[in-house]
mmCIF file of C-alpha atoms in Angstrom:
data_model
loop_
_atom_site.group_PDB
_atom_site.id
_atom_site.type_symbol
_atom_site.label_atom_id
_atom_site.label_comp_id
_atom_site.label_asym_id
_atom_site.label_seq_id
_atom_site.Cartn_x
_atom_site.Cartn_y
_atom_site.Cartn_z
ATOM 1 C CA UNK A 1 -26.320 44.085 41.266
ATOM 2 C CA UNK A 2 -23.834 41.977 43.247
ATOM 3 C CA UNK A 3 -23.115 38.422 42.055
ATOM 4 C CA UNK A 4 -24.904 35.683 44.009
ATOM 5 C CA UNK A 5 -23.338 32.590 42.430
ATOM 6 C CA UNK A 6 -19.844 33.086 43.893
ATOM 7 C CA UNK A 7 -20.588 31.743 47.355
ATOM 8 C CA UNK A 8 -18.558 29.816 49.887
ATOM 9 C CA UNK A 9 -18.556 26.042 49.191
ATOM 10 C CA UNK A 10 -17.035 24.327 52.186
ATOM 11 C CA UNK A 11 -17.624 20.837 50.664
ATOM 12 C CA UNK A 12 -15.704 21.724 47.442
ATOM 13 C CA UNK A 13 -12.063 21.003 48.363
ATOM 14 C CA UNK A 14 -8.932 20.655 46.166
ATOM 15 C CA UNK A 15 -8.548 16.923 46.800
ATOM 16 C CA UNK A 16 -11.820 16.141 44.933
ATOM 17 C CA UNK A 17 -11.346 14.659 41.412
ATOM 18 C CA UNK A 18 -14.146 16.251 39.412
ATOM 19 C CA UNK A 19 -13.425 14.154 36.336
ATOM 20 C CA UNK A 20 -13.727 10.794 38.099
ATOM 21 C CA UNK A 21 -16.669 8.682 36.916
ATOM 22 C CA UNK A 22 -18.452 7.357 39.967
ATOM 23 C CA UNK A 23 -19.684 3.761 39.966
ATOM 24 C CA UNK A 24 -23.378 3.455 39.072
ATOM 25 C CA UNK A 25 -25.180 1.594 41.853
ATOM 26 C CA UNK A 26 -28.771 0.181 41.992
ATOM 27 C CA UNK A 27 -29.865 2.986 44.338
ATOM 28 C CA UNK A 28 -28.790 5.575 41.698
ATOM 29 C CA UNK A 29 -31.521 4.335 39.355
ATOM 30 C CA UNK A 30 -34.458 6.253 40.790
ATOM 31 C CA UNK A 31 -36.869 5.412 37.903
ATOM 32 C CA UNK A 32 -36.798 1.652 38.574
ATOM 33 C CA UNK A 33 -36.904 -1.110 35.951
ATOM 34 C CA UNK A 34 -36.707 -0.298 32.201
ATOM 35 C CA UNK A 35 -39.968 -0.039 30.282
ATOM 36 C CA UNK A 36 -38.620 -1.438 27.009
ATOM 37 C CA UNK A 37 -36.193 -4.288 26.340
ATOM 38 C CA UNK A 38 -33.008 -3.296 24.483
ATOM 39 C CA UNK A 39 -31.021 -5.888 22.530
ATOM 40 C CA UNK A 40 -27.984 -6.013 20.234
ATOM 41 C CA UNK A 41 -26.784 -8.848 18.007
ATOM 42 C CA UNK A 42 -23.619 -9.411 16.014
ATOM 43 C CA UNK A 43 -22.382 -12.131 13.692
ATOM 44 C CA UNK A 44 -19.058 -13.934 14.218
ATOM 45 C CA UNK A 45 -16.831 -15.880 11.764
ATOM 46 C CA UNK A 46 -16.916 -19.682 11.582
ATOM 47 C CA UNK A 47 -13.381 -20.132 13.012
ATOM 48 C CA UNK A 48 -14.451 -18.430 16.316
ATOM 49 C CA UNK A 49 -17.255 -20.946 16.964
ATOM 50 C CA UNK A 50 -15.208 -23.511 18.941
ATOM 51 C CA UNK A 51 -13.520 -20.881 21.138
ATOM 52 C CA UNK A 52 -16.800 -19.053 21.901
ATOM 53 C CA UNK A 53 -18.621 -22.293 22.770
ATOM 54 C CA UNK A 54 -15.881 -23.092 25.323
ATOM 55 C CA UNK A 55 -15.755 -19.570 26.815
ATOM 56 C CA UNK A 56 -19.498 -18.836 26.804
ATOM 57 C CA UNK A 57 -20.148 -19.922 30.439
ATOM 58 C CA UNK A 58 -17.580 -17.361 31.641
ATOM 59 C CA UNK A 59 -19.160 -14.621 29.480
ATOM 60 C CA UNK A 60 -22.639 -15.528 30.776
ATOM 61 C CA UNK A 61 -21.469 -15.356 34.449
ATOM 62 C CA UNK A 62 -19.816 -11.977 33.866
ATOM 63 C CA UNK A 63 -22.908 -10.462 32.207
ATOM 64 C CA UNK A 64 -25.212 -11.858 34.885
ATOM 65 C CA UNK A 65 -23.456 -9.571 37.390
ATOM 66 C CA UNK A 66 -24.646 -6.636 35.262
ATOM 67 C CA UNK A 67 -28.115 -8.328 34.901
ATOM 68 C CA UNK A 68 -27.689 -8.684 31.136
ATOM 69 C CA UNK A 69 -28.953 -11.800 29.321
ATOM 70 C CA UNK A 70 -26.885 -13.271 26.462
ATOM 71 C CA UNK A 71 -27.446 -16.027 23.868
ATOM 72 C CA UNK A 72 -25.051 -17.797 21.481
ATOM 73 C CA UNK A 73 -26.659 -19.046 18.234
ATOM 74 C CA UNK A 74 -24.319 -21.504 16.530
ATOM 75 C CA UNK A 75 -26.746 -22.164 13.644
ATOM 76 C CA UNK A 76 -26.925 -18.543 12.529
ATOM 77 C CA UNK A 77 -23.430 -17.720 13.864
ATOM 78 C CA UNK A 78 -24.593 -14.794 16.008
ATOM 79 C CA UNK A 79 -24.326 -13.472 19.581
ATOM 80 C CA UNK A 80 -27.164 -11.509 21.230
ATOM 81 C CA UNK A 81 -27.278 -9.413 24.403
ATOM 82 C CA UNK A 82 -30.405 -7.908 25.964
ATOM 83 C CA UNK A 83 -31.619 -6.162 29.089
ATOM 84 C CA UNK A 84 -33.695 -7.916 31.761
ATOM 85 C CA UNK A 85 -36.167 -6.723 34.397
ATOM 86 C CA UNK A 86 -33.300 -6.587 36.935
ATOM 87 C CA UNK A 87 -31.014 -4.346 34.811
ATOM 88 C CA UNK A 88 -30.422 -1.048 36.588
ATOM 89 C CA UNK A 89 -27.481 0.524 34.658
ATOM 90 C CA UNK A 90 -28.491 2.021 31.281
ATOM 91 C CA UNK A 91 -24.862 1.922 30.032
ATOM 92 C CA UNK A 92 -24.502 -1.838 30.784
ATOM 93 C CA UNK A 93 -26.255 -2.873 27.568
ATOM 94 C CA UNK A 94 -23.912 -0.628 25.507
ATOM 95 C CA UNK A 95 -20.861 -2.179 27.208
ATOM 96 C CA UNK A 96 -22.300 -5.633 26.506
ATOM 97 C CA UNK A 97 -22.753 -4.644 22.847
ATOM 98 C CA UNK A 98 -19.049 -3.643 22.678
ATOM 99 C CA UNK A 99 -18.122 -6.939 24.370
ATOM 100 C CA UNK A 100 -19.736 -9.119 21.674
ATOM 101 C CA UNK A 101 -18.227 -6.916 18.983
ATOM 102 C CA UNK A 102 -14.728 -7.466 20.382
ATOM 103 C CA UNK A 103 -15.326 -11.224 20.767
ATOM 104 C CA UNK A 104 -16.324 -11.402 17.105
ATOM 105 C CA UNK A 105 -13.039 -9.631 16.173
ATOM 106 C CA UNK A 106 -10.940 -12.397 17.864
ATOM 107 C CA UNK A 107 -10.187 -10.544 21.112
ATOM 108 C CA UNK A 108 -9.567 -13.072 23.938
ATOM 109 C CA UNK A 109 -12.379 -13.317 26.520
ATOM 110 C CA UNK A 110 -10.281 -12.265 29.601
ATOM 111 C CA UNK A 111 -9.280 -9.081 27.739
ATOM 112 C CA UNK A 112 -12.724 -8.370 26.227
ATOM 113 C CA UNK A 113 -14.437 -8.582 29.648
ATOM 114 C CA UNK A 114 -12.493 -5.493 30.743
ATOM 115 C CA UNK A 115 -14.785 -3.378 28.509
ATOM 116 C CA UNK A 116 -17.463 -3.670 31.206
ATOM 117 C CA UNK A 117 -15.281 -1.560 33.552
ATOM 118 C CA UNK A 118 -15.781 2.228 33.786
ATOM 119 C CA UNK A 119 -13.238 4.330 31.929
ATOM 120 C CA UNK A 120 -12.485 1.560 29.347
ATOM 121 C CA UNK A 121 -13.777 2.077 25.822
ATOM 122 C CA UNK A 122 -13.195 0.287 22.525
ATOM 123 C CA UNK A 123 -12.722 1.298 18.902
ATOM 124 C CA UNK A 124 -12.898 -1.037 15.933
ATOM 125 C CA UNK A 125 -11.020 0.610 13.050
ATOM 126 C CA UNK A 126 -11.954 -0.677 9.564
ATOM 127 C CA UNK A 127 -8.846 -0.665 7.334
ATOM 128 C CA UNK A 128 -10.026 -2.951 4.526
ATOM 129 C CA UNK A 129 -11.303 -0.177 2.227
ATOM 130 C CA UNK A 130 -8.456 2.331 2.865
ATOM 131 C CA UNK A 131 -6.052 0.709 0.352
ATOM 132 C CA UNK A 132 -7.233 -0.716 -2.948
ATOM 133 C CA UNK A 133 -4.157 -2.789 -3.908
ATOM 134 C CA UNK A 134 -4.109 -6.100 -2.004
ATOM 135 C CA UNK A 135 -0.308 -6.461 -1.829
ATOM 136 C CA UNK A 136 0.090 -2.832 -0.677
ATOM 137 C CA UNK A 137 -2.603 -3.380 1.967
ATOM 138 C CA UNK A 138 -0.845 -6.455 3.388
ATOM 139 C CA UNK A 139 2.535 -4.603 3.522
ATOM 140 C CA UNK A 140 1.035 -1.571 5.281
ATOM 141 C CA UNK A 141 -0.906 -3.724 7.750
ATOM 142 C CA UNK A 142 2.352 -5.520 8.552
ATOM 143 C CA UNK A 143 3.948 -2.123 9.351
ATOM 144 C CA UNK A 144 1.453 -1.732 12.283
ATOM 145 C CA UNK A 145 2.758 -5.004 13.747
ATOM 146 C CA UNK A 146 6.450 -4.346 12.980
ATOM 147 C CA UNK A 147 9.273 -6.898 13.179
ATOM 148 C CA UNK A 148 8.303 -9.466 15.805
ATOM 149 C CA UNK A 149 5.395 -7.267 16.926
ATOM 150 C CA UNK A 150 7.765 -4.577 18.288
ATOM 151 C CA UNK A 151 5.894 -1.618 16.695
ATOM 152 C CA UNK A 152 2.541 -2.858 18.134
ATOM 153 C CA UNK A 153 4.105 -3.322 21.589
ATOM 154 C CA UNK A 154 5.545 0.224 21.508
ATOM 155 C CA UNK A 155 2.116 1.659 20.546
ATOM 156 C CA UNK A 156 0.458 -0.290 23.375
ATOM 157 C CA UNK A 157 2.951 1.081 25.925
ATOM 158 C CA UNK A 158 2.699 4.688 24.720
ATOM 159 C CA UNK A 159 -1.118 4.853 24.336
ATOM 160 C CA UNK A 160 -2.017 2.546 27.246
ATOM 161 C CA UNK A 161 -4.365 0.579 24.947
ATOM 162 C CA UNK A 162 -4.715 -3.070 23.972
ATOM 163 C CA UNK A 163 -4.440 -3.375 20.151
ATOM 164 C CA UNK A 164 -5.278 -6.392 18.029
ATOM 165 C CA UNK A 165 -4.833 -6.488 14.226
ATOM 166 C CA UNK A 166 -7.156 -9.073 12.682
ATOM 167 C CA UNK A 167 -8.058 -9.357 9.002
ATOM 168 C CA UNK A 168 -9.384 -6.040 7.726
ATOM 169 C CA UNK A 169 -9.954 -4.454 11.162
ATOM 170 C CA UNK A 170 -7.895 -3.206 14.119
ATOM 171 C CA UNK A 171 -9.547 -3.587 17.531
ATOM 172 C CA UNK A 172 -8.337 -1.278 20.292
ATOM 173 C CA UNK A 173 -9.324 -1.100 24.000
ATOM 174 C CA UNK A 174 -8.354 1.552 26.528
ATOM 175 C CA UNK A 175 -8.902 5.187 27.520
ATOM 176 C CA UNK A 176 -10.455 7.716 25.153
ATOM 177 C CA UNK A 177 -7.267 9.721 24.634
ATOM 178 C CA UNK A 178 -5.282 6.571 23.844
ATOM 179 C CA UNK A 179 -7.940 5.333 21.380
ATOM 180 C CA UNK A 180 -7.803 8.665 19.562
ATOM 181 C CA UNK A 181 -4.002 8.277 19.133
ATOM 182 C CA UNK A 182 -4.339 4.660 18.021
ATOM 183 C CA UNK A 183 -6.851 5.602 15.309
ATOM 184 C CA UNK A 184 -4.593 8.396 14.094
ATOM 185 C CA UNK A 185 -1.576 6.062 13.891
ATOM 186 C CA UNK A 186 -3.475 3.247 12.125
ATOM 187 C CA UNK A 187 -5.151 5.486 9.557
ATOM 188 C CA UNK A 188 -1.834 7.292 8.966
ATOM 189 C CA UNK A 189 -0.092 3.939 8.409
ATOM 190 C CA UNK A 190 -2.659 2.907 5.798
ATOM 191 C CA UNK A 191 -2.107 6.347 4.210
ATOM 192 C CA UNK A 192 1.633 5.462 3.821
ATOM 193 C CA UNK A 193 2.904 7.323 6.926
ATOM 194 C CA UNK A 194 5.172 4.948 8.868
ATOM 195 C CA UNK A 195 4.094 4.384 12.535
ATOM 196 C CA UNK A 196 7.668 5.150 13.705
ATOM 197 C CA UNK A 197 7.055 8.881 13.116
ATOM 198 C CA UNK A 198 3.995 8.844 15.376
ATOM 199 C CA UNK A 199 5.849 6.768 17.976
ATOM 200 C CA UNK A 200 8.664 9.345 18.097
ATOM 201 C CA UNK A 201 6.064 12.115 18.556
ATOM 202 C CA UNK A 202 4.286 10.197 21.354
ATOM 203 C CA UNK A 203 7.598 9.539 23.182
ATOM 204 C CA UNK A 204 8.463 13.289 23.111
ATOM 205 C CA UNK A 205 4.940 14.190 24.375
ATOM 206 C CA UNK A 206 5.326 11.673 27.190
ATOM 207 C CA UNK A 207 8.582 13.307 28.307
ATOM 208 C CA UNK A 208 7.081 16.816 28.032
ATOM 209 C CA UNK A 209 4.152 15.817 30.289
ATOM 210 C CA UNK A 210 6.587 15.073 33.101
ATOM 211 C CA UNK A 211 7.940 18.668 33.049
ATOM 212 C CA UNK A 212 5.607 20.837 35.212
ATOM 213 C CA UNK A 213 6.854 24.039 33.523
ATOM 214 C CA UNK A 214 5.855 22.878 30.031
ATOM 215 C CA UNK A 215 2.469 21.283 30.907
ATOM 216 C CA UNK A 216 0.408 24.296 29.809
ATOM 217 C CA UNK A 217 2.657 25.433 26.924
ATOM 218 C CA UNK A 218 2.493 24.793 23.176
ATOM 219 C CA UNK A 219 4.630 21.777 22.296
ATOM 220 C CA UNK A 220 4.876 22.326 18.509
ATOM 221 C CA UNK A 221 8.454 23.610 18.751
ATOM 222 C CA UNK A 222 9.588 20.383 20.437
ATOM 223 C CA UNK A 223 7.782 17.960 18.080
ATOM 224 C CA UNK A 224 9.628 16.743 14.952
ATOM 225 C CA UNK A 225 8.400 18.182 11.643
ATOM 226 C CA UNK A 226 8.630 15.450 8.998
ATOM 227 C CA UNK A 227 8.458 16.652 5.441
ATOM 228 C CA UNK A 228 6.790 14.423 2.901
ATOM 229 C CA UNK A 229 9.340 13.391 0.300
ATOM 230 C CA UNK A 230 8.172 12.563 -3.213
ATOM 231 C CA UNK A 231 10.116 9.544 -4.354
ATOM 232 C CA UNK A 232 8.780 9.453 -7.915
ATOM 233 C CA UNK A 233 10.981 11.726 -10.077
ATOM 234 C CA UNK A 234 9.972 13.082 -13.454
ATOM 235 C CA UNK A 235 11.153 10.829 -16.250
ATOM 236 C CA UNK A 236 13.521 12.469 -18.718
ATOM 237 C CA UNK A 237 12.770 11.970 -22.407
ATOM 238 C CA UNK A 238 15.025 9.675 -24.450
ATOM 239 C CA UNK A 239 15.753 12.308 -27.097
ATOM 240 C CA UNK A 240 16.056 15.878 -25.896
ATOM 241 C CA UNK A 241 15.488 18.268 -28.800
ATOM 242 C CA UNK A 242 17.126 21.702 -28.674
ATOM 243 C CA UNK A 243 14.249 24.115 -29.166
ATOM 244 C CA UNK A 244 16.574 27.083 -29.601
ATOM 245 C CA UNK A 245 17.705 25.798 -33.028
ATOM 246 C CA UNK A 246 14.157 25.432 -34.293
ATOM 247 C CA UNK A 247 12.665 28.286 -36.258
ATOM 248 C CA UNK A 248 9.469 29.709 -34.805
ATOM 249 C CA UNK A 249 6.297 29.015 -36.772
ATOM 250 C CA UNK A 250 2.916 30.331 -35.658
ATOM 251 C CA UNK A 251 1.209 27.239 -37.103
ATOM 252 C CA UNK A 252 0.722 24.135 -34.958
ATOM 253 C CA UNK A 253 2.307 20.860 -36.053
ATOM 254 C CA UNK A 254 0.293 18.617 -38.367
ATOM 255 C CA UNK A 255 -1.699 15.956 -36.528
ATOM 256 C CA UNK A 256 -0.423 12.389 -36.630
ATOM 257 C CA UNK A 257 -2.069 10.226 -39.249
ATOM 258 C CA UNK A 258 -4.472 7.622 -37.953
ATOM 259 C CA UNK A 259 -4.504 4.002 -38.998
ATOM 260 C CA UNK A 260 -7.391 4.610 -41.385
ATOM 261 C CA UNK A 261 -5.570 7.546 -43.022
ATOM 262 C CA UNK A 262 -2.510 5.380 -43.637
ATOM 263 C CA UNK A 263 -4.716 2.642 -45.119
ATOM 264 C CA UNK A 264 -6.357 5.162 -47.445
ATOM 265 C CA UNK A 265 -2.941 6.405 -48.656
ATOM 266 C CA UNK A 266 -1.711 2.868 -49.330
ATOM 267 C CA UNK A 267 -4.998 1.884 -50.971
ATOM 268 C CA UNK A 268 -5.590 -0.954 -48.507
ATOM 269 C CA UNK A 269 -8.758 0.720 -47.188
ATOM 270 C CA UNK A 270 -10.586 0.242 -50.487
ATOM 271 C CA UNK A 271 -9.707 -3.453 -50.852
ATOM 272 C CA UNK A 272 -12.350 -6.103 -50.337
ATOM 273 C CA UNK A 273 -12.268 -8.415 -47.332
ATOM 274 C CA UNK A 274 -10.921 -11.296 -49.441
ATOM 275 C CA UNK A 275 -8.159 -9.094 -50.890
ATOM 276 C CA UNK A 276 -7.134 -7.925 -47.423
ATOM 277 C CA UNK A 277 -6.984 -11.528 -46.196
ATOM 278 C CA UNK A 278 -4.944 -12.537 -49.274
ATOM 279 C CA UNK A 279 -2.504 -9.667 -48.747
ATOM 280 C CA UNK A 280 -2.103 -10.542 -45.073
ATOM 281 C CA UNK A 281 -1.564 -14.207 -46.022
ATOM 282 C CA UNK A 282 1.056 -13.278 -48.596
ATOM 283 C CA UNK A 283 2.828 -11.067 -46.072
ATOM 284 C CA UNK A 284 2.889 -13.914 -43.540
ATOM 285 C CA UNK A 285 4.196 -16.277 -46.181
ATOM 286 C CA UNK A 286 6.937 -13.809 -47.128
ATOM 287 C CA UNK A 287 8.036 -13.439 -43.520
ATOM 288 C CA UNK A 288 8.012 -17.214 -43.066
ATOM 289 C CA UNK A 289 10.280 -17.631 -46.114
ATOM 290 C CA UNK A 290 12.708 -14.989 -44.850
ATOM 291 C CA UNK A 291 12.913 -16.680 -41.445
ATOM 292 C CA UNK A 292 13.407 -20.040 -43.165
ATOM 293 C CA UNK A 293 16.298 -18.633 -45.217
ATOM 294 C CA UNK A 294 17.904 -17.104 -42.134
ATOM 295 C CA UNK A 295 17.680 -20.404 -40.249
ATOM 296 C CA UNK A 296 19.099 -22.273 -43.228
ATOM 297 C CA UNK A 297 22.112 -19.913 -43.380
ATOM 298 C CA UNK A 298 22.560 -20.273 -39.612
ATOM 299 C CA UNK A 299 22.644 -24.102 -39.953
ATOM 300 C CA UNK A 300 25.015 -24.027 -42.932
ATOM 301 C CA UNK A 301 27.573 -21.901 -41.041
ATOM 302 C CA UNK A 302 28.832 -25.072 -39.282
ATOM 303 C CA UNK A 303 29.551 -26.767 -42.622
ATOM 304 C CA UNK A 304 31.502 -23.906 -44.312
ATOM 305 C CA UNK A 305 35.176 -25.083 -44.752
ATOM 306 C CA UNK A 306 37.866 -22.859 -43.223
ATOM 307 C CA UNK A 307 40.005 -20.689 -45.562
ATOM 308 C CA UNK A 308 43.406 -22.016 -46.761
ATOM 309 C CA UNK A 309 46.537 -19.898 -46.019
ATOM 310 C CA UNK A 310 47.155 -19.092 -49.740
ATOM 311 C CA UNK A 311 43.506 -18.180 -50.217
ATOM 312 C CA UNK A 312 43.635 -15.950 -47.159
ATOM 313 C CA UNK A 313 46.762 -14.176 -48.486
ATOM 314 C CA UNK A 314 45.207 -13.648 -51.941
ATOM 315 C CA UNK A 315 42.056 -12.364 -50.332
ATOM 316 C CA UNK A 316 44.084 -10.021 -48.117
ATOM 317 C CA UNK A 317 46.060 -8.763 -51.154
ATOM 318 C CA UNK A 318 42.897 -8.182 -53.069
ATOM 319 C CA UNK A 319 41.385 -6.292 -50.123
ATOM 320 C CA UNK A 320 44.567 -4.196 -49.828
ATOM 321 C CA UNK A 321 44.587 -2.987 -53.426
ATOM 322 C CA UNK A 322 40.828 -2.799 -53.824
ATOM 323 C CA UNK A 323 39.563 0.349 -55.538
ATOM 324 C CA UNK A 324 42.851 1.081 -57.445
ATOM 325 C CA UNK A 325 42.719 2.741 -60.851
ATOM 326 C CA UNK A 326 44.549 1.349 -63.974
ATOM 327 C CA UNK A 327 47.278 4.015 -63.838
ATOM 328 C CA UNK A 328 47.918 3.435 -60.096
ATOM 329 C CA UNK A 329 48.244 -0.311 -60.630
ATOM 330 C CA UNK A 330 50.690 0.249 -63.554
ATOM 331 C CA UNK A 331 52.794 2.635 -61.468
ATOM 332 C CA UNK A 332 52.871 0.172 -58.560
ATOM 333 C CA UNK A 333 54.047 -2.656 -60.772
ATOM 334 C CA UNK A 334 56.734 -0.418 -62.346
ATOM 335 C CA UNK A 335 57.964 0.521 -58.885
ATOM 336 C CA UNK A 336 58.125 -3.121 -57.858
ATOM 337 C CA UNK A 337 60.157 -4.037 -61.018
ATOM 338 C CA UNK A 338 62.608 -1.171 -60.375
ATOM 339 C CA UNK A 339 63.082 -2.269 -56.765
ATOM 340 C CA UNK A 340 63.889 -5.848 -57.829
ATOM 341 C CA UNK A 341 66.390 -4.594 -60.479
ATOM 342 C CA UNK A 342 68.168 -2.441 -57.856
ATOM 343 C CA UNK A 343 68.451 -5.438 -55.485
ATOM 344 C CA UNK A 344 69.953 -7.627 -58.298
#
């Protein structure tokens, strides 16, 4: 049976962008007004209250164009968006939900409003629970920013996204492909992979996209392969025993004696509570006396008179002939007498 689907389509030309998202107009909503009211609410921190109160008229005017109602509750510290009878775009309420989320995460109003445009999405990456140690978390979060915000600026240029690091979250706005890359970089950074490696990779990919010959090829051979280096080396033991000298015994070594075993051997285990306390007190007293004696000797060192020259000579002589036997001493004296007689 011949195929019927492969027919001539004169309206389908090459200049048509099939991936383009067309703007949703009121006439596209054939069903009319929504049956149910949809609403979303989010809380915001106390420090955002003043800014939101000042910028709320601009937010209200922007959402009114989409026929979305919004309320700011300063008592509860919450923002609410909901559909009205005039709302025609089903996606408008979802964009409004993302808008209040971004505003709560300290994104400026002129930037946050761009989320209402088609083709712009947002991603709020939670990084607070990825690293347990507080100091390590702060250091790794700082890596995303880089010195003077240079790393963040490079990421924004390469991914085409707006990125804001605030507290324990990273808010990103842009295209879907860019957001995917941002999430990969941020989560990698919190997993101790420096953002510079991802930046290098993104720069190479950007250059490869410009080459029409390599557009449909595998790029793995061009991308850098970074090996994970383990910085922690195995600690060498202080005393290395030569096992070759040891004689082999099939029996395992005797287990180390516990504190109770040692107490039983010394007899301390069977002493009463009062006896143990007395023994401990005596031991402390003994140590105190020893320390006292040492300190006394240390103090008395300053008052010891220096040795006289004659005393020093006698002491030196004594030290020289120390350990001599009676016969050796007699022979030495005889030799000395003979030497004197020869000189005379």
